[in-house]
Amino acid sequence: MSLNAAITGVGMSDIGRKTGRPAMIHLAEAARRALECAGLTRDDIDGISTYPGKADNSPGMSPLGTGEVRNALGLKTRWHSAVPDGPSQMAPIQVAAMAVATGQARHVLCFRALTESSSQTATQRASIPGAGRARLGGWYSYLVPAKAMSASNWAGWMAQRYFHEFGMTREHLGLVATGQRAFAQANPSAVMRTPLTMDDYLGARMISSPLGLFDCDVPIDGACVVIVSAADAAMDCAQAPLTIEAMGAALGSQETWDQRPDLTTMGAHDSAADMWKRTDLRPADVDVLGLYDGFSIFVPYWLEALSFCGHGEAKDFIAEGNIGPGGRFPVNTGGGQLSGGRLHGFGLLHEVCTQLWGRADGRQVDGAKVGACGMGGGFIAGSMLLRRD
Amino acid sequence: MRPLPELTPENTAFWTGGAEGKLMIAFCADCAHAIHPPQLICPKCWSEAIEFKPVPGTGKVYTFTVNHQPWMPDMPVPFALAVVDLDGAPGVRVTAEVVGMPPEAVAIGQTLRVTFANIEDVWFPQWEPAQ
Ligand SMILES: [Zn+2]
């Protein structure tokens, strides 16, 4: 039931905090590494895809569009796309899969570049929509002016409701944060690699209750490239193709963060349910997961959305050791965004692919063949299942 | 200073109702559906007959968060943000700062009532304890 599309290469720049390197230099480095991984050359790339496109709606959030990247890398493309309103940060991968499956392109360079770390100042925080503008429109104009300025506030009130209904505590989220840090220690490209104990986690300052400092991901400068190829073209690449088994983009929520009737669920639940309708694989077939962790609370939401456990059961699922190092369903084995840095979902997918190719030195999940990836928090979401045959 | 919402035909009644002490919510004149954030068309029946009506201005806390991070240099912290299920507008929540009580006293299920803070041409709903 798979799509005629596969991931054939991934590449990540040397990411970091306040790198002082321009976004394009990060992007070029990621592209070079992805092509090398895939065994392709620049001239093989005939499509380009990104999320959200060049945008200044929050500082450093998306400094590069497809046009600049085409210019800089000297690409001649048959197909291009930038998707601000798609299934989350996964949108460029999903549309690229459809492009190659319908013959619009053979090898699509999908990219995400951020300079949120370098762009942060006292008055220009990363991830504050509309930062620096006098008047706001759209859905966030009902939140940001009301002093609900940050996604940490929005995720905070989701977590508060979830805690209230299901008895989750900060210790459960602490297991997510410390477990991912343990993974990051085995990943040389993660930005946060010093040990993190539960005491460190619980003792850190509160950001927006019940979420503290280590529940929030880390703004970075960096870029990531994922190459999506047509199934037949993928056979010529250096790596075994990672077939896109299924993907989901369903969206049942109103476009905002406070009106979904049940805020112990989110867009992830809609997209994941739709993905599972398109495959015979089941959660038990999955070996490794990449789940969006802009905030730690999204990990239990995604686990439930993807049916790895029932609604309200994620706290026990996590406490039983399922998702950390050595667990049955390891999540964000590169450290995720909490410890690896916020590459906006692309970093999570990069790690899932690295695992499926057996190249995750020091943290490799034995015999990983099927990977699940969920990107997005709140009302946006995209889900994907990858398979190495 | 915090950014302000851009006032538009569909949202002006919501953002300025506080000038008369009223929390104004958009309703569909044809099917009575309560609509928030306000928009020009009813998402339930596609009617364009949208009317603003005052609601009682009370509601129950569905969830909340206490913000400790100053997102702007002059932002006093901590403060609580409550996501409140509105009385008189089924399915509608209004998220606003809680004033008149310590942030740590906010709880799910609590009844709050609206008050307004005026900045330029905008009257921000805020939540305070219902007596
Ligand atoms: Zn109607």
Coordinates of C-alpha atoms and ligand atoms in Angstrom, one line a residue:
Chain A
M1 CA 0.0 0.0 0.0
S2 CA 3.1 2.2 -0.1
L3 CA 3.5 5.4 -2.2
N4 CA 5.8 5.3 -5.2
A5 CA 8.1 7.6 -3.3
A6 CA 11.1 7.1 -1.0
I7 CA 13.6 9.0 1.0
T8 CA 17.0 8.5 -0.4
G9 CA 19.3 10.9 1.4
V10 CA 19.4 13.2 4.4
G11 CA 21.9 15.8 5.5
M12 CA 22.2 18.2 8.4
S13 CA 24.5 21.2 8.8
D14 CA 26.7 21.6 11.8
I15 CA 23.9 23.1 13.9
G16 CA 24.5 25.3 17.0
R17 CA 23.5 28.2 19.1
K18 CA 24.5 31.7 17.8
T19 CA 26.7 30.1 15.1
G20 CA 27.1 33.4 13.3
R21 CA 26.9 31.5 10.0
P22 CA 24.4 32.6 7.4
A23 CA 21.4 30.4 6.8
M24 CA 22.6 29.7 3.2
I25 CA 25.9 28.3 4.4
H26 CA 24.1 25.9 6.7
L27 CA 21.8 25.0 3.9
A28 CA 24.6 24.3 1.4
E29 CA 26.3 22.1 3.9
A30 CA 23.2 20.1 4.6
A31 CA 22.5 19.8 0.9
R32 CA 26.1 18.6 0.2
R33 CA 25.7 16.0 2.9
A34 CA 22.3 14.8 1.7
L35 CA 23.5 14.4 -1.9
E36 CA 26.6 12.5 -0.6
C37 CA 24.3 10.3 1.5
A38 CA 22.0 9.6 -1.5
G39 CA 24.9 9.1 -4.0
L40 CA 23.4 11.9 -6.2
T41 CA 24.9 15.0 -7.8
R42 CA 23.5 18.5 -7.9
D43 CA 22.3 17.9 -11.5
D44 CA 20.1 14.9 -10.4
I45 CA 18.0 17.3 -8.3
D46 CA 15.0 18.4 -10.4
G47 CA 12.6 19.5 -7.7
I48 CA 12.8 21.6 -4.5
S49 CA 10.4 21.9 -1.6
T50 CA 10.3 23.7 1.7
Y51 CA 8.2 24.8 4.6
P52 CA 7.0 27.5 5.1
G53 CA 9.0 29.4 2.4
K54 CA 10.8 32.7 3.2
A55 CA 8.9 34.2 6.1
D56 CA 9.5 36.8 8.7
N57 CA 6.5 36.1 10.9
S58 CA 8.8 35.3 13.8
P59 CA 12.5 36.0 14.0
G60 CA 14.8 33.6 12.2
M61 CA 12.0 31.2 11.6
S62 CA 12.4 30.8 7.9
P63 CA 15.2 32.9 6.3
L64 CA 15.3 31.0 3.0
G65 CA 12.8 30.4 0.2
T66 CA 13.0 28.1 -2.8
G67 CA 14.1 30.8 -5.1
E68 CA 17.2 31.9 -3.2
V69 CA 18.2 28.3 -2.7
R70 CA 17.8 27.5 -6.4
N71 CA 19.9 30.5 -7.2
A72 CA 22.6 29.8 -4.6
L73 CA 22.9 26.1 -5.5
G74 CA 22.5 26.6 -9.3
L75 CA 19.6 24.2 -9.5
K76 CA 17.5 23.8 -12.6
T77 CA 14.2 22.3 -11.4
R78 CA 11.1 20.9 -13.1
W79 CA 9.0 21.4 -10.0
H80 CA 9.1 23.6 -6.9
S81 CA 6.9 24.3 -3.9
A82 CA 6.9 26.1 -0.6
V83 CA 4.0 25.2 1.7
P84 CA 3.1 27.5 4.7
D85 CA -0.3 26.0 5.1
G86 CA 0.2 22.3 4.8
P87 CA 0.5 19.3 7.2
S88 CA 2.9 20.9 9.5
Q89 CA 6.7 21.1 9.0
M90 CA 6.2 17.7 7.2
A91 CA 4.4 19.4 4.4
P92 CA 7.4 19.8 2.0
I93 CA 8.1 16.0 2.4
Q94 CA 4.5 15.1 1.7
V95 CA 4.1 17.3 -1.3
A96 CA 7.4 16.1 -2.7
A97 CA 6.3 12.5 -2.3
M98 CA 3.2 13.3 -4.3
A99 CA 5.3 15.2 -6.9
V100 CA 7.6 12.3 -7.5
A101 CA 4.7 9.8 -7.4
T102 CA 3.0 11.7 -10.2
G103 CA 6.1 12.2 -12.3
Q104 CA 6.5 15.9 -11.7
A105 CA 10.1 15.3 -10.5
R106 CA 12.5 12.5 -9.9
H107 CA 14.6 13.7 -7.0
V108 CA 13.3 16.5 -4.8
L109 CA 15.5 18.4 -2.4
C110 CA 13.3 19.2 0.7
F111 CA 14.8 21.7 3.1
R112 CA 14.3 23.5 6.3
A113 CA 16.7 26.2 7.5
L114 CA 16.5 28.3 10.7
T115 CA 18.5 31.0 12.3
E116 CA 16.3 31.4 15.4
S117 CA 19.3 31.4 17.8
S118 CA 21.2 34.2 16.0
S119 CA 18.0 36.2 15.5
Q120 CA 17.0 36.3 19.2
T121 CA 17.4 39.6 21.1
A122 CA 15.7 40.9 24.2
T123 CA 12.9 42.3 22.2
Q124 CA 12.8 39.7 19.4
R125 CA 12.3 36.3 20.9
A126 CA 12.2 33.3 18.6
S127 CA 8.7 31.7 18.1
I128 CA 6.7 34.8 19.0
P129 CA 4.4 35.3 16.0
G130 CA 4.4 38.8 14.8
A131 CA 7.2 39.9 17.1
G132 CA 8.1 43.5 16.5
R133 CA 4.8 44.4 14.7
A134 CA 2.3 46.9 16.0
R135 CA -0.9 45.2 14.9
L136 CA -1.6 41.5 14.4
G137 CA -4.2 39.6 12.3
G138 CA -5.2 36.0 12.0
W139 CA -5.7 33.4 14.6
Y140 CA -2.8 34.4 16.8
S141 CA -4.2 37.9 17.1
Y142 CA -6.6 36.4 19.7
L143 CA -3.7 35.0 21.7
V144 CA -0.5 37.1 21.4
P145 CA -2.1 40.5 22.2
A146 CA -3.9 38.7 25.1
K147 CA -0.4 38.1 26.5
A148 CA -0.5 34.4 25.4
M149 CA 2.5 35.3 23.4
S150 CA 4.5 32.1 23.1
A151 CA 3.7 28.5 22.0
S152 CA 4.9 27.6 25.5
N153 CA 1.8 29.2 26.9
W154 CA -0.4 27.3 24.5
A155 CA 1.3 24.0 25.1
G156 CA 1.3 24.8 28.8
W157 CA -2.5 25.1 29.0
M158 CA -2.8 21.8 27.0
A159 CA -0.5 20.1 29.5
Q160 CA -2.4 21.6 32.4
R161 CA -5.7 20.1 31.2
Y162 CA -4.0 16.8 30.4
F163 CA -2.5 16.6 33.9
H164 CA -5.9 17.4 35.4
E165 CA -7.7 14.7 33.4
F166 CA -5.2 11.9 33.5
G167 CA -3.0 12.4 36.6
M168 CA 0.2 13.0 34.6
T169 CA 2.9 14.8 36.6
R170 CA 6.0 16.8 35.9
E171 CA 8.1 13.7 36.6
H172 CA 6.5 12.0 33.6
L173 CA 7.6 14.8 31.3
G174 CA 10.9 14.7 33.1
L175 CA 11.4 11.2 31.8
V176 CA 10.9 12.4 28.3
A177 CA 13.4 15.2 28.7
T178 CA 16.1 13.2 30.6
G179 CA 15.6 10.2 28.3
Q180 CA 16.2 12.3 25.2
R181 CA 19.2 13.9 26.8
A182 CA 20.6 10.4 27.4
F183 CA 20.2 9.8 23.7
A184 CA 21.7 13.1 22.8
Q185 CA 24.9 12.2 24.7
A186 CA 25.4 9.5 22.1
N187 CA 24.8 11.9 19.2
P188 CA 27.8 14.1 18.4
S189 CA 25.6 16.6 16.4
A190 CA 23.2 17.3 19.3
V191 CA 23.5 20.8 20.8
M192 CA 22.8 19.8 24.5
R193 CA 25.0 16.9 25.6
T194 CA 25.7 17.4 29.2
P195 CA 24.0 14.9 31.5
L196 CA 20.5 15.9 32.7
T197 CA 19.1 14.4 35.9
M198 CA 15.5 14.4 37.1
D199 CA 16.6 16.8 39.8
D200 CA 18.1 19.1 37.2
Y201 CA 14.8 18.9 35.3
L202 CA 12.6 19.5 38.3
G203 CA 14.8 22.3 39.7
A204 CA 14.9 24.3 36.4
R205 CA 12.9 27.5 36.2
M206 CA 9.3 27.4 35.2
I207 CA 8.4 28.9 31.8
S208 CA 4.7 28.4 31.5
S209 CA 3.2 26.0 34.0
P210 CA 3.4 23.1 34.1
L211 CA 6.2 23.4 31.6
G212 CA 9.7 24.3 32.7
L213 CA 12.9 25.1 30.9
F214 CA 13.7 21.6 29.9
D215 CA 10.2 21.0 28.5
C216 CA 11.0 23.5 25.8
D217 CA 13.1 22.8 22.7
V218 CA 16.3 24.7 21.9
P219 CA 16.4 27.4 19.2
I220 CA 19.4 26.9 17.0
D221 CA 20.9 27.9 13.7
G222 CA 21.0 25.1 11.2
A223 CA 19.6 23.4 8.2
C224 CA 18.4 20.0 7.2
V225 CA 17.8 18.5 3.8
V226 CA 15.8 15.4 3.0
I227 CA 15.8 14.0 -0.6
V228 CA 12.6 12.5 -1.7
S229 CA 12.9 10.3 -4.9
A230 CA 10.5 8.5 -7.2
A231 CA 10.4 4.8 -6.3
D232 CA 12.2 3.7 -9.5
A233 CA 14.8 6.5 -9.4
A234 CA 15.5 5.6 -5.7
M235 CA 16.8 2.2 -6.8
D236 CA 19.9 3.9 -8.3
C237 CA 20.8 5.7 -5.0
A238 CA 23.6 4.8 -2.6
Q239 CA 21.3 3.8 0.3
A240 CA 18.5 1.3 0.4
P241 CA 15.4 3.4 -0.4
L242 CA 13.2 4.3 2.6
T243 CA 9.8 3.7 1.1
I244 CA 7.0 6.1 2.3
E245 CA 4.6 3.4 3.4
A246 CA 1.8 5.9 4.3
M247 CA 1.2 9.5 5.3
G248 CA -1.5 11.4 7.0
A249 CA -2.6 15.0 6.8
A250 CA -6.1 15.1 8.2
L251 CA -7.0 18.1 10.3
G252 CA -10.1 18.3 12.4
S253 CA -9.3 21.3 14.6
Q254 CA -10.2 24.9 14.2
E255 CA -7.0 26.8 13.3
T256 CA -6.0 28.0 16.7
W257 CA -4.8 26.7 20.0
D258 CA -7.6 27.1 22.5
Q259 CA -10.9 26.1 20.8
R260 CA -10.5 22.4 20.1
P261 CA -13.2 20.8 22.2
D262 CA -10.9 18.3 23.8
L263 CA -7.4 19.8 24.4
T264 CA -6.1 16.5 25.6
T265 CA -5.9 15.7 21.9
M266 CA -4.5 17.8 19.0
G267 CA -4.2 17.8 15.3
A268 CA -1.8 14.9 15.6
H269 CA -4.7 12.6 16.4
D270 CA -6.5 13.5 13.2
S271 CA -3.5 13.0 10.9
A272 CA -2.3 9.8 12.6
A273 CA -5.6 8.1 12.4
D274 CA -5.8 8.9 8.8
M275 CA -2.3 7.5 8.2
W276 CA -3.1 4.2 9.7
K277 CA -6.1 3.8 7.4
R278 CA -3.6 3.7 4.5
T279 CA -1.4 0.8 5.6
D280 CA -1.5 -2.8 6.8
L281 CA 1.3 -2.1 9.2
R282 CA 0.4 -1.6 12.9
P283 CA 2.1 0.3 15.7
A284 CA 3.6 -3.1 16.9
D285 CA 5.5 -3.2 13.5
V286 CA 7.3 0.1 14.3
D287 CA 11.0 0.0 15.5
V288 CA 11.8 3.7 15.9
L289 CA 9.9 6.9 16.3
G290 CA 10.5 10.6 15.6
L291 CA 7.8 12.6 17.4
Y292 CA 7.5 16.4 17.5
D293 CA 8.9 17.7 20.7
G294 CA 8.8 21.4 20.4
F295 CA 7.5 20.9 24.0
S296 CA 7.9 17.6 25.9
I297 CA 4.1 17.3 26.3
F298 CA 3.7 16.8 22.6
V299 CA 5.5 13.4 22.9
P300 CA 2.7 11.8 25.0
Y301 CA 0.1 13.4 22.7
W302 CA 1.8 11.9 19.6
L303 CA 2.2 8.5 21.3
E304 CA -1.5 8.4 21.9
A305 CA -2.3 9.9 18.5
L306 CA -0.4 7.2 16.8
S307 CA -2.1 4.5 19.0
F308 CA 1.1 3.3 20.7
C309 CA -1.1 3.5 23.8
G310 CA -4.6 4.5 24.6
H311 CA -5.9 8.0 25.5
G312 CA -4.6 8.9 28.9
E313 CA -2.2 6.0 29.1
A314 CA 1.0 7.7 27.8
K315 CA 2.2 8.5 31.4
D316 CA 2.3 4.8 32.2
F317 CA 3.7 3.9 28.8
I318 CA 6.5 6.4 29.4
A319 CA 7.1 5.4 33.0
E320 CA 7.5 1.8 31.9
G321 CA 10.5 2.7 29.9
N322 CA 9.1 2.2 26.4
I323 CA 10.5 5.3 24.8
G324 CA 13.9 6.0 26.2
P325 CA 17.2 4.3 25.5
G326 CA 16.7 0.5 25.4
G327 CA 12.9 0.8 25.2
R328 CA 10.7 -1.1 22.9
F329 CA 9.6 2.1 21.0
P330 CA 12.5 4.5 21.2
V331 CA 11.5 8.1 20.5
N332 CA 13.8 10.8 19.2
T333 CA 17.0 8.8 19.5
G334 CA 19.2 11.7 18.4
G335 CA 18.0 13.7 21.4
G336 CA 15.0 15.3 19.6
Q337 CA 14.6 19.0 19.6
L338 CA 14.7 19.2 23.4
S339 CA 18.4 18.2 23.4
G340 CA 19.3 18.1 19.7
G341 CA 18.0 21.5 18.7
R342 CA 14.9 22.8 16.9
L343 CA 15.2 21.9 13.3
H344 CA 11.4 22.0 13.1
G345 CA 10.7 18.3 12.6
F346 CA 13.3 17.8 9.9
G347 CA 15.9 16.8 12.5
L348 CA 13.5 14.1 13.9
L349 CA 13.0 12.7 10.4
H350 CA 16.8 12.9 9.7
E351 CA 17.3 10.7 12.8
V352 CA 14.6 8.1 11.9
C353 CA 16.2 7.7 8.5
T354 CA 19.7 7.4 10.0
Q355 CA 18.3 4.7 12.2
L356 CA 16.7 2.8 9.3
W357 CA 20.0 2.9 7.4
G358 CA 21.8 1.5 10.5
R359 CA 24.1 4.5 10.8
A360 CA 23.1 5.8 14.2
D361 CA 26.5 5.0 15.8
G362 CA 26.3 4.7 19.6
R363 CA 22.5 4.8 19.7
Q364 CA 21.5 2.4 16.9
V365 CA 18.2 0.5 17.4
D366 CA 19.1 -3.1 16.4
G367 CA 17.4 -4.1 13.1
A368 CA 15.3 -1.0 12.8
K369 CA 13.2 -1.5 9.6
V370 CA 10.0 0.6 10.2
G371 CA 10.0 4.2 11.4
A372 CA 7.1 6.4 12.4
C373 CA 7.4 10.2 12.3
G374 CA 4.9 12.8 13.6
M375 CA 5.5 16.5 13.1
G376 CA 3.6 19.4 14.5
G377 CA 1.9 20.5 17.7
G378 CA -1.5 22.1 18.4
F379 CA -3.7 22.3 15.3
I380 CA -1.1 21.4 12.7
A381 CA 0.2 17.9 12.1
G382 CA 1.7 15.5 9.6
S383 CA 2.3 11.8 10.0
M384 CA 4.5 9.4 8.0
L385 CA 5.5 5.8 8.1
L386 CA 8.8 4.7 6.5
R387 CA 9.9 1.2 5.6
R388 CA 13.2 -0.2 4.6
D389 CA 12.7 -3.4 2.7
Chain B
M1 CA 4.3 47.2 24.9
R2 CA 2.2 44.2 23.7
P3 CA 1.1 44.1 20.1
L4 CA -2.5 44.9 19.4
P5 CA -5.0 43.2 17.2
E6 CA -5.8 44.7 13.9
L7 CA -9.4 45.8 14.0
T8 CA -11.5 44.4 11.1
P9 CA -15.2 44.3 10.3
E10 CA -15.5 40.8 11.7
N11 CA -13.7 41.5 15.0
T12 CA -14.3 45.1 16.0
A13 CA -17.4 44.3 18.1
F14 CA -15.4 41.7 20.1
W15 CA -12.4 44.0 20.7
T16 CA -14.4 47.2 21.5
G17 CA -17.5 45.8 23.4
G18 CA -15.6 46.4 26.6
A19 CA -16.0 50.1 26.2
E20 CA -19.6 49.5 27.3
G21 CA -18.6 46.7 29.7
K22 CA -19.9 44.1 27.3
L23 CA -18.3 40.9 26.1
M24 CA -19.6 40.7 22.5
I25 CA -19.6 37.3 20.8
A26 CA -20.5 36.5 17.2
F27 CA -23.6 34.4 16.6
C28 CA -25.2 33.1 13.4
A29 CA -28.6 34.8 13.0
D30 CA -29.9 31.8 11.1
C31 CA -28.7 28.8 13.1
A32 CA -27.7 30.4 16.4
H33 CA -24.2 28.9 16.3
A34 CA -21.7 30.7 18.5
I35 CA -18.6 31.6 16.5
H36 CA -15.1 32.4 17.9
P37 CA -12.8 33.8 16.8
P38 CA -15.4 35.9 15.0
Q39 CA -15.7 35.6 11.2
L40 CA -17.8 36.8 8.3
I41 CA -19.6 33.5 7.7
C42 CA -21.1 30.8 9.9
P43 CA -18.9 27.7 9.7
K44 CA -21.9 25.5 10.4
C45 CA -24.5 26.7 7.9
W46 CA -22.5 29.2 5.7
S47 CA -25.0 32.0 6.5
E48 CA -23.5 35.5 6.2
A49 CA -26.0 36.8 8.7
I50 CA -23.6 37.2 11.6
E51 CA -24.7 39.3 14.7
F52 CA -22.8 40.2 17.8
K53 CA -24.6 39.7 21.1
P54 CA -23.5 40.4 24.6
V55 CA -23.0 37.3 26.7
P56 CA -23.2 37.2 30.6
G57 CA -19.4 37.6 30.8
T58 CA -18.9 34.6 33.1
G59 CA -17.5 31.1 32.5
K60 CA -15.6 28.2 33.9
V61 CA -11.9 27.7 33.6
Y62 CA -11.3 24.8 31.1
T63 CA -7.6 25.1 31.5
F64 CA -4.9 27.6 32.4
T65 CA -1.2 28.3 32.6
V66 CA 1.0 30.5 34.7
N67 CA 3.5 32.3 32.5
H68 CA 6.8 33.0 34.2
Q69 CA 8.9 34.1 31.2
P70 CA 9.0 37.8 30.3
W71 CA 8.5 37.6 26.5
M72 CA 9.1 41.3 26.2
P73 CA 11.5 43.4 28.3
D74 CA 8.8 45.3 30.2
M75 CA 6.5 42.3 30.8
P76 CA 5.8 41.8 34.6
V77 CA 5.7 38.1 35.5
P78 CA 4.3 35.8 36.7
F79 CA 0.7 36.0 35.5
A80 CA -2.0 33.5 34.8
L81 CA -3.7 32.9 31.4
A82 CA -7.1 31.2 31.7
V83 CA -8.9 29.4 28.8
V84 CA -12.5 29.9 29.8
D85 CA -15.7 28.1 28.6
L86 CA -18.1 30.9 28.1
D87 CA -21.5 30.9 29.6
G88 CA -24.1 31.7 27.0
A89 CA -22.0 30.8 24.0
P90 CA -21.7 27.0 23.7
G91 CA -18.4 25.7 22.5
V92 CA -16.7 29.1 22.7
R93 CA -13.6 29.8 24.8
V94 CA -12.0 33.1 25.5
T95 CA -8.4 33.1 26.6
A96 CA -7.3 36.0 28.7
E97 CA -5.1 37.1 31.6
V98 CA -6.4 36.5 35.1
V99 CA -6.4 39.6 37.3
G100 CA -7.5 40.3 40.9
M101 CA -6.2 37.1 42.3
P102 CA -2.8 35.5 42.7
P103 CA -1.8 33.4 39.7
E104 CA -1.3 30.3 41.8
A105 CA -5.0 30.5 43.0
V106 CA -6.4 29.8 39.5
A107 CA -7.9 26.3 39.1
I108 CA -9.7 24.3 36.5
G109 CA -13.5 24.4 37.0
Q110 CA -13.4 27.8 38.8
T111 CA -16.0 30.4 37.8
L112 CA -14.5 33.7 36.6
R113 CA -16.1 36.8 35.2
V114 CA -14.9 39.3 32.6
T115 CA -13.4 42.7 33.1
F116 CA -11.7 44.9 30.5
A117 CA -8.3 46.6 30.1
N118 CA -8.3 49.4 27.5
I119 CA -5.2 50.0 25.4
E120 CA -5.6 52.5 22.5
D121 CA -8.8 51.4 20.6
V122 CA -8.8 47.8 22.0
W123 CA -10.7 46.6 25.1
F124 CA -9.0 43.4 26.2
P125 CA -11.1 40.9 28.1
Q126 CA -9.5 39.8 31.3
W127 CA -10.7 37.3 33.9
E128 CA -11.3 38.1 37.5
P129 CA -12.8 36.1 40.4
A130 CA -16.6 36.0 40.2
Q131 CA -18.0 37.1 43.6
Ligands
ZN1 ZN -25.2 29.2 11.0

